[in-house]
Short mmCIF file of C-alpha atoms and ligand atoms in Angstrom, two decimals:
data_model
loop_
_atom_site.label_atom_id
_atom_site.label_comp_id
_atom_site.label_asym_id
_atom_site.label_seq_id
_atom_site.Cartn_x
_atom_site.Cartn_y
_atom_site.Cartn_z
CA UNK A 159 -10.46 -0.63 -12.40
CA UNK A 160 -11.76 -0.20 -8.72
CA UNK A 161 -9.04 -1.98 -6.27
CA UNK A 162 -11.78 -3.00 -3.85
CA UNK A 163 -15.26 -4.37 -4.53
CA UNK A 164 -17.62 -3.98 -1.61
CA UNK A 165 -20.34 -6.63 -0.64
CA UNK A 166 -23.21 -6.21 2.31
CA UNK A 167 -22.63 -9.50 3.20
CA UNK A 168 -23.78 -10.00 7.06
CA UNK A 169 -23.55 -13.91 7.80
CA UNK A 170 -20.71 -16.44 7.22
CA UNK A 171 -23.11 -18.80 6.22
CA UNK A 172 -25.38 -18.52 2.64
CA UNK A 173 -27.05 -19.19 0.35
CA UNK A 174 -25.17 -16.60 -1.29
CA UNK A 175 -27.02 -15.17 -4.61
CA UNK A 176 -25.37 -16.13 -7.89
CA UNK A 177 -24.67 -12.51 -9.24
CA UNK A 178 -22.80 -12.04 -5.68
CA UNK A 179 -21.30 -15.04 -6.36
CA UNK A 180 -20.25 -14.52 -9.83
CA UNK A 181 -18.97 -10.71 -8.75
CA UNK A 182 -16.84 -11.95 -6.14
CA UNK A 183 -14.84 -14.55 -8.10
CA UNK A 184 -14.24 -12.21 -10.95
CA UNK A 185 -13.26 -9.23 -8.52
CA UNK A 186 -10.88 -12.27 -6.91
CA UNK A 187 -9.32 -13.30 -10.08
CA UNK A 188 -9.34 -9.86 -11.69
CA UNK A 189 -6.75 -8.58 -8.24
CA UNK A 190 -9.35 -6.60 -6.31
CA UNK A 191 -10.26 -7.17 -2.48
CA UNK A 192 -13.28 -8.50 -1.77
CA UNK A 193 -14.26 -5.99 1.20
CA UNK A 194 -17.57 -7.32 3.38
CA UNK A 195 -17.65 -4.07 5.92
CA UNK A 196 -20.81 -5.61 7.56
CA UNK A 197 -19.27 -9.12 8.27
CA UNK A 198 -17.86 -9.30 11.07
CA UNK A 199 -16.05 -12.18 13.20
CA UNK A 200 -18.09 -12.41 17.01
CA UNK A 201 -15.45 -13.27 20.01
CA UNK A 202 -17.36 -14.93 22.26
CA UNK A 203 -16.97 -16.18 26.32
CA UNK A 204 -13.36 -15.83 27.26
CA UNK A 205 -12.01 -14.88 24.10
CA UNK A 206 -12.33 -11.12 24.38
CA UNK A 207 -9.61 -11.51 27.54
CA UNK A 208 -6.79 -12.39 25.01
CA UNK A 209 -7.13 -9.03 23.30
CA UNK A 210 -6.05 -7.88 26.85
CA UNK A 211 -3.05 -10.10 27.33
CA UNK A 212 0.09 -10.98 25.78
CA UNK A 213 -0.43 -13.69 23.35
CA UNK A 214 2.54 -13.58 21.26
CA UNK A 215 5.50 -15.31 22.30
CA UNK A 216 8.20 -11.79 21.81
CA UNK A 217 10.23 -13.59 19.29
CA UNK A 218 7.21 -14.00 16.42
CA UNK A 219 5.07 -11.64 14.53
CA UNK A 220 1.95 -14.42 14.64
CA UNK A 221 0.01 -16.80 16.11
CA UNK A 222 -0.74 -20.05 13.57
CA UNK A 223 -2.88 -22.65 13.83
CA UNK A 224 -2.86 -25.54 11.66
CA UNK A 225 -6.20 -26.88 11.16
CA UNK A 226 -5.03 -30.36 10.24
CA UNK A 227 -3.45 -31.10 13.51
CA UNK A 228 -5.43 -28.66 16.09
CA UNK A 229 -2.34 -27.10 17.07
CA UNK A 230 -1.00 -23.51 17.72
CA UNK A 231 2.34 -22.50 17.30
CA UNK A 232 4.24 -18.75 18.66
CA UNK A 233 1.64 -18.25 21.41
CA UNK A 234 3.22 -18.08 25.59
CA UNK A 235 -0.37 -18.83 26.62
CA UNK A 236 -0.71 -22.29 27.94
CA UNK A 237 -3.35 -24.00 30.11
CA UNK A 238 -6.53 -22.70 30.12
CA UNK A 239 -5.71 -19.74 27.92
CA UNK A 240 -4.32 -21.85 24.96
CA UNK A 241 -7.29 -23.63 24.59
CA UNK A 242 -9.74 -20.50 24.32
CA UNK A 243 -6.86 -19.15 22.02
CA UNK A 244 -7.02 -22.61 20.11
CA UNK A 245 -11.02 -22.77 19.76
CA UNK A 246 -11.27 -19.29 18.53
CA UNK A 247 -8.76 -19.68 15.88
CA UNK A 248 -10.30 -22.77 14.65
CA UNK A 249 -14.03 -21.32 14.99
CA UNK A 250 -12.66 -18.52 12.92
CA UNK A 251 -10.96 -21.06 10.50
CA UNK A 252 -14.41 -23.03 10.13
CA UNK A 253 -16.55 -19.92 9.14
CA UNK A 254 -14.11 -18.50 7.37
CA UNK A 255 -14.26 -21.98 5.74
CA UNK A 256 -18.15 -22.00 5.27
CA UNK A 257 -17.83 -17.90 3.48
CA UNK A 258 -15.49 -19.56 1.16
CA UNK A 259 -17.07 -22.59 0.11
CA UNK A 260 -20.64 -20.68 0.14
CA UNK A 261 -19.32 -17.56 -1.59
CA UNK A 262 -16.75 -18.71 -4.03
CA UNK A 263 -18.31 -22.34 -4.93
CA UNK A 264 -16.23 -23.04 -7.97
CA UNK A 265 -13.30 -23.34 -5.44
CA UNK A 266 -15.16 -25.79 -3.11
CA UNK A 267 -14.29 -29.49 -4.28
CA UNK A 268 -10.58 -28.23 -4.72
CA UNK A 269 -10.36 -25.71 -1.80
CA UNK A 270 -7.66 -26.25 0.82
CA UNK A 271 -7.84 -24.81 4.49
CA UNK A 272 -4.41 -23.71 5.53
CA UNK A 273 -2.72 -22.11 8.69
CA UNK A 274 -5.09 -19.91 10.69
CA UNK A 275 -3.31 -17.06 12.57
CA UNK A 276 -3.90 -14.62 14.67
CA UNK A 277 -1.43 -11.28 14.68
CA UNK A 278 -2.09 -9.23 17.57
CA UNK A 279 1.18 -6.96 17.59
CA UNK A 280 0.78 -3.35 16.01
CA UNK A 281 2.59 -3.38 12.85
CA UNK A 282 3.16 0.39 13.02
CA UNK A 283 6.27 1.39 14.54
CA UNK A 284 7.85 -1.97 14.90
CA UNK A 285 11.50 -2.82 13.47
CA UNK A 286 11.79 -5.73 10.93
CA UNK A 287 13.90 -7.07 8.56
CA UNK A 288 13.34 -5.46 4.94
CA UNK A 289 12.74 -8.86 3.58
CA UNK A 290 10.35 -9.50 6.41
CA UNK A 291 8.70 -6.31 6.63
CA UNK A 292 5.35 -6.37 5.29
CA UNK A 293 4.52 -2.72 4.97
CA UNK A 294 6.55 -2.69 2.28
CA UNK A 295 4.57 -4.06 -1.11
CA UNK A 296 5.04 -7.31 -2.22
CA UNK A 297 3.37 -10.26 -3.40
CA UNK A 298 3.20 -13.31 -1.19
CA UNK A 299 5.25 -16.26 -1.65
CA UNK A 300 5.85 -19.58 0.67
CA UNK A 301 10.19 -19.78 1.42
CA UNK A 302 9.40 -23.32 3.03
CA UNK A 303 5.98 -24.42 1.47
CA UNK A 304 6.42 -24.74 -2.66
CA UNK A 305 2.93 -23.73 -4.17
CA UNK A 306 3.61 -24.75 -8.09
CA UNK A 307 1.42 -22.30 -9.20
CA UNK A 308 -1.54 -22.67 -6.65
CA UNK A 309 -2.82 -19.61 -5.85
CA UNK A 310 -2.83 -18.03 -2.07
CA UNK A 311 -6.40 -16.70 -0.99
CA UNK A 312 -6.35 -15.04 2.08
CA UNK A 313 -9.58 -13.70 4.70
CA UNK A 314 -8.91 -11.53 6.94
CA UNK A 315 -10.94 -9.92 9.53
CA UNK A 316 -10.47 -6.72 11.87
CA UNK A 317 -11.23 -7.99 15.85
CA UNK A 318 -9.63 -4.64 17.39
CA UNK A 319 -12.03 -4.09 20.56
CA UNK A 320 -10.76 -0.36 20.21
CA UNK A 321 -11.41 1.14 17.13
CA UNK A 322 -8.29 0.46 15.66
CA UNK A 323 -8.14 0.26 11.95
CA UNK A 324 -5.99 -1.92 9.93
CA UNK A 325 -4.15 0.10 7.48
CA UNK A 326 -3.60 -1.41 4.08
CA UNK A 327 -1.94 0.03 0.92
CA UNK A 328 -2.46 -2.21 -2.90
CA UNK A 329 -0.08 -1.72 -5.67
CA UNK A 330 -0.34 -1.93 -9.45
CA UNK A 331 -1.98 -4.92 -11.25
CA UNK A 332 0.26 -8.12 -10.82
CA UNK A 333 1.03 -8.49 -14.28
CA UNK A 334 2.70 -4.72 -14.63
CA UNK A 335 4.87 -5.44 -10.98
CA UNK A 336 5.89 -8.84 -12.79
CA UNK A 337 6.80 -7.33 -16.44
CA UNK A 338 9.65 -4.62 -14.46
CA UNK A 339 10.86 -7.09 -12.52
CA UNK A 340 10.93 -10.63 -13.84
CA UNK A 341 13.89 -9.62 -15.94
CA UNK A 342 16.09 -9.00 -12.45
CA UNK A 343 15.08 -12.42 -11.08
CA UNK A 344 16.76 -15.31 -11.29
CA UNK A 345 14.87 -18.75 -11.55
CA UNK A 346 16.49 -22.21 -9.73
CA UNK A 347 20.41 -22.83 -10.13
CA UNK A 348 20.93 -26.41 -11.56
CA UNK A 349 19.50 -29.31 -8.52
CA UNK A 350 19.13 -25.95 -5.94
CA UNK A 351 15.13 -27.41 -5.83
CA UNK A 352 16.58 -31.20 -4.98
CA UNK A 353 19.23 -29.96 -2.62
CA UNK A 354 16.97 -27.46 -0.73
CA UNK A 355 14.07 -30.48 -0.63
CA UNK A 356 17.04 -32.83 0.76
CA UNK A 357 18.39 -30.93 3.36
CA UNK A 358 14.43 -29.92 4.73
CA UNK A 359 14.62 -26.31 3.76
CA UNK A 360 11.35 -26.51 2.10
CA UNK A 361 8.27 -29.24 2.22
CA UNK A 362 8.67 -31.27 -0.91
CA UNK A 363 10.48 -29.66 -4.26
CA UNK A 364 10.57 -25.97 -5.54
CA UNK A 365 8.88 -25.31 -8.79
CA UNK A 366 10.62 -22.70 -11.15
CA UNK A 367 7.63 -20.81 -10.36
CA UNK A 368 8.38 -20.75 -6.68
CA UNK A 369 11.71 -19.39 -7.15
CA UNK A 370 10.71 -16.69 -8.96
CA UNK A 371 7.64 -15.83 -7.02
CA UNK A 372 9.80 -15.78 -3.84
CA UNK A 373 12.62 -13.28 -6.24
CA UNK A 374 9.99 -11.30 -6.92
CA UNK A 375 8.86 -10.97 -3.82
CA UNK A 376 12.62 -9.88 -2.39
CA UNK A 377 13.17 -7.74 -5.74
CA UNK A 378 10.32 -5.68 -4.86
CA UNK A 379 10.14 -5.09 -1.16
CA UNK A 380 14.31 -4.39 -1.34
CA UNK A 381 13.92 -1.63 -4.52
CA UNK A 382 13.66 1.01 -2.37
CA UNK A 383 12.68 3.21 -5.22
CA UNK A 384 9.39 1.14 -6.22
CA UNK A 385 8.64 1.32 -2.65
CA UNK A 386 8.29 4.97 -2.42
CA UNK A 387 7.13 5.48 -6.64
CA UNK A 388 4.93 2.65 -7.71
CA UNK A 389 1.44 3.62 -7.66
CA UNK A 390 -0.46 2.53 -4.17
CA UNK A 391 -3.79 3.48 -2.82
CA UNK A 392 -4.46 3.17 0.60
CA UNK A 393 -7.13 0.85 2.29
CA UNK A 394 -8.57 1.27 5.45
CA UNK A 395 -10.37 -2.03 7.38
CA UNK A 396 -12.56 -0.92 10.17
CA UNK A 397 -12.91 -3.20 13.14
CA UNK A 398 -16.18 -5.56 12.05
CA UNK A 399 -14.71 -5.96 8.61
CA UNK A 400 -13.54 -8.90 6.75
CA UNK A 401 -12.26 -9.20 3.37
CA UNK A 402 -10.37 -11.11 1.03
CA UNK A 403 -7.90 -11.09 -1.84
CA UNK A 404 -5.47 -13.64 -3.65
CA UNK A 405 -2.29 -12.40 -2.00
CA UNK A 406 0.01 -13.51 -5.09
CA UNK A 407 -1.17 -11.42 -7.14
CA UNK A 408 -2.53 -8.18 -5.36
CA UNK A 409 0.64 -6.08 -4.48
CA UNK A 410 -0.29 -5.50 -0.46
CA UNK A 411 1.36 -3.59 2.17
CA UNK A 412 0.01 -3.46 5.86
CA UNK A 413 1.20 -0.44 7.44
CA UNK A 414 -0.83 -0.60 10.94
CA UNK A 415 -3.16 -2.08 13.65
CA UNK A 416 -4.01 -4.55 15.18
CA UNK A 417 -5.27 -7.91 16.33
CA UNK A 418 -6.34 -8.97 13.01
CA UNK A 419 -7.33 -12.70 12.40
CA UNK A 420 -6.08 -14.67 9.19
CA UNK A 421 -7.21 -17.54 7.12
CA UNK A 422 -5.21 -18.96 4.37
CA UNK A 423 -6.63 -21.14 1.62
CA UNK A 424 -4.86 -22.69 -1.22
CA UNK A 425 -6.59 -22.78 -4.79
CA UNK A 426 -5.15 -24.53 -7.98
CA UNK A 427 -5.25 -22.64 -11.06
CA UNK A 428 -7.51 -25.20 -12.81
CA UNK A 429 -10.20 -24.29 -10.33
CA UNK A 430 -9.89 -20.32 -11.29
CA UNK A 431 -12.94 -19.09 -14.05
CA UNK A 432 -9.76 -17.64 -15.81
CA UNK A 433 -6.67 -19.12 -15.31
CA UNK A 434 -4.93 -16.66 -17.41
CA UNK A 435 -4.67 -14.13 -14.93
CA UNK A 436 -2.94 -16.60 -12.50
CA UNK A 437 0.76 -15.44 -11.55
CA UNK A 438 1.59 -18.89 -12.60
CA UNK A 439 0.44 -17.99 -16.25
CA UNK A 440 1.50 -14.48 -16.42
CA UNK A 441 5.00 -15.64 -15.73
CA UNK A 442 4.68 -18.27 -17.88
CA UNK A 443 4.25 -15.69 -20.39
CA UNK A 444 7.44 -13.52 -19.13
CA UNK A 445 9.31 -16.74 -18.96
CA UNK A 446 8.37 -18.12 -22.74
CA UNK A 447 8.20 -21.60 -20.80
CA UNK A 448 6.41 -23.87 -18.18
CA UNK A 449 7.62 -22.67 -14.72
CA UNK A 450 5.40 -25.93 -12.64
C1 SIN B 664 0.65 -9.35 4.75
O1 SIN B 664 0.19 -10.39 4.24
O2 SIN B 664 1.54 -8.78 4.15
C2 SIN B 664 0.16 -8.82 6.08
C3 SIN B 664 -1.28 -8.54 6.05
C4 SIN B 664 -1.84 -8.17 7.40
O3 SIN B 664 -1.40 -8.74 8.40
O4 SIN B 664 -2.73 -7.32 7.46
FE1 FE B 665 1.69 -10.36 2.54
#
C-alpha cells in the first residue's frame, strides 16, 4: 500500500467530487496521508511579518489557539502583533474547517474543531526530551485530554516563506506497531483514572484505551532499537502544501522545518466508513476486551 495519496485539490472550499471524496476517507481510515501539494494556506496583510519575528515564547515548542475561546497560548507577541497572530490562526482554523467538512462529509455532523497551532521553531537540531521528541515515531496520544477512542485528524500546512521543507518520516501500519508492543504496556492501575481526574491531571476520566495509547506512545519513541529498525519512508512537504492524516494511527516522525500551521479535529469512531481499523478497535482486539 502507497503511504501517501495525492489530490490536485486547489481551494479550501468545494464542492468536492464524490470519487475524491470517497478516496480521501478510505486513504484516511486505511493510515495514508492525504497530501494536496497544490493547496496552499495564503498569509495575508501583516501576517507575513511574524515569519520574521520571534513568536514563540523560548520555553514552548507551539503556538495554540483554541477556537472555542479565541485565545492563544505560548506566543511573547502582545498588542498589535497578537491579534494578527490570533486572526491568522483562526482564518487558518476556519478553512481548514470548511476542507474538512467539504472533503470528508461523513465526518461533518460529528466533527470537532480543536486547538489550532502554529510551530515556527526548526525541529532539526533542537534538544528535547525523548518522550517529547517528535522525530522519533510514535502515534499521538492526549496526557491531559482523554479521547476514549475518538480518533485525532490532523491538517497541516507548510507556510515557510523560504523554501524550507518539512521533513516527515511514516512507520508501519498501526495495527503491526500495536501487535509488538501492546504486550509491554500496561493499561490503568486500580482508580489511577479517578485519582488522576481528581487531582486535575487530565480533563475528565482516562479510558483504558487512553492509557494504553499514551504507553504505546512512550514504548515506542523510548525503544531505541524500533527507532533506528522499523520500517520508515520519508516524506517531504514543500512550502504550499497541506495534508492530512489520523495521527493515532499513522506512525509519524517530523525530523525538520519550519513554520508549519496545525489543525486538530476530533472524530468518533462511529462516524469512520470502517470502524474496524480504528486504534480503539484494533486494541480492542489485542486486549480481548472493551478498552472505552
Ligand atoms: C507531530 O505531530 O509529531 C509533529 C508534526 C509536525 O509538527 O510536523
Ligand atoms: Fe505527533
Amino acid at each position: 500500500m502507497d503511504v501517501t495519496l495525492t489530490l490536485p485539490i486547489m481551494q479550501w472550499e468545494g464542492p468536492f467530487d464524490p470519487p475524491a471524496q470517497e478516496a480521501a476517507i478510505a486513504a484516511l481510515e486505511a493510515g495514508q496521508v492525504l497530501v494536496l501539494p497544490h493547496l496552499g494556506f495564503v498569509l495575508t496583510g501583516a501576517e507575513p511579518t511574524l515569519l520574521d519575528r520571534g513568536a514563540l515564547d523560548d520555553s514552548r515548542k507551539n503556538v495554540s489557539f483554541d477556537p472555542a475561546t479565541g485565545t492563544t497560548l505560548g506566543t511573547g507577541f502582545a498588542g498589535a502583533e497578537l491579534a494578527t497572530l490570533t486572526a491568522m490562526l483562526a482564518r487558518f482554523g476556519a478553512q481548514a474547517e470548511t476542507l474538512v467538512r467539504g472533503l470528508l462529509p461523513r465526518y461533518a455532523p460529528t466533527l470537532e474543531r480543536a486547538r489550532t497551532s502554529f510551530r515556527p521553531a526548526e525541529i532539526a537540531g533542537r534538544a528535547y526530551a525523548p518522550r517529547k521528541d517528535d522525530r522519533r515515531l510514535h502515534v499521538d496520544a492526549f496526557p491531559t485530554r482523554p479521547m476514549h477512542g475518538k480518533r485525532i485528524l490532523r491538517l497541516f500546512s507548510n507556510i515557510a516563506p523560504d523554501g524550507t521543507p518539512r521533513a516527515w518520516r511514516v512507520g508501519e501500519p498501526f495495527a503491526d506497531f500495536a501487535a509488538k508492543f501492546f504486550p509491554r504496556v500496561r493499561g490503568p492501575l486500580p482508580a489511577q483514572a479517578w485519582a488522576m481526574e481528581r487531582l486535575g491531571l487530565t480533563k475528565g476520566r482516562r479510558s483504558a484505551y487512553d492509557f494504553y495509547m499514551l504507553g504505546l506512545h512512550d514504548a515506542g519513541k523510548l525503544d531505541r532499537t524500533y527507532q533506528t529498525d522499523a520500517p520508515s519512508y520519508p516524506l517531504s512537504f514543500a512550502p504550499g502544501t497541506t495534508w492530512m492524516c489520523f495521527t493515532d494511527s499513522v506512525l509519524h516522525a517530523a525530523m525538520a522545518g519550519r513554520f508549519a500551521l496545525e489543525q486538530t479535529f476530533h472524530v468518533p469512531v462511529a462516524a469512520m466508513a470502517r470502524p474496524e481499523q480504528a486504534p480503539l478497535r484494533v486494541l480492542e482486539k489485542l486486549a480481548g476486551r472493551a478498552l472505552a
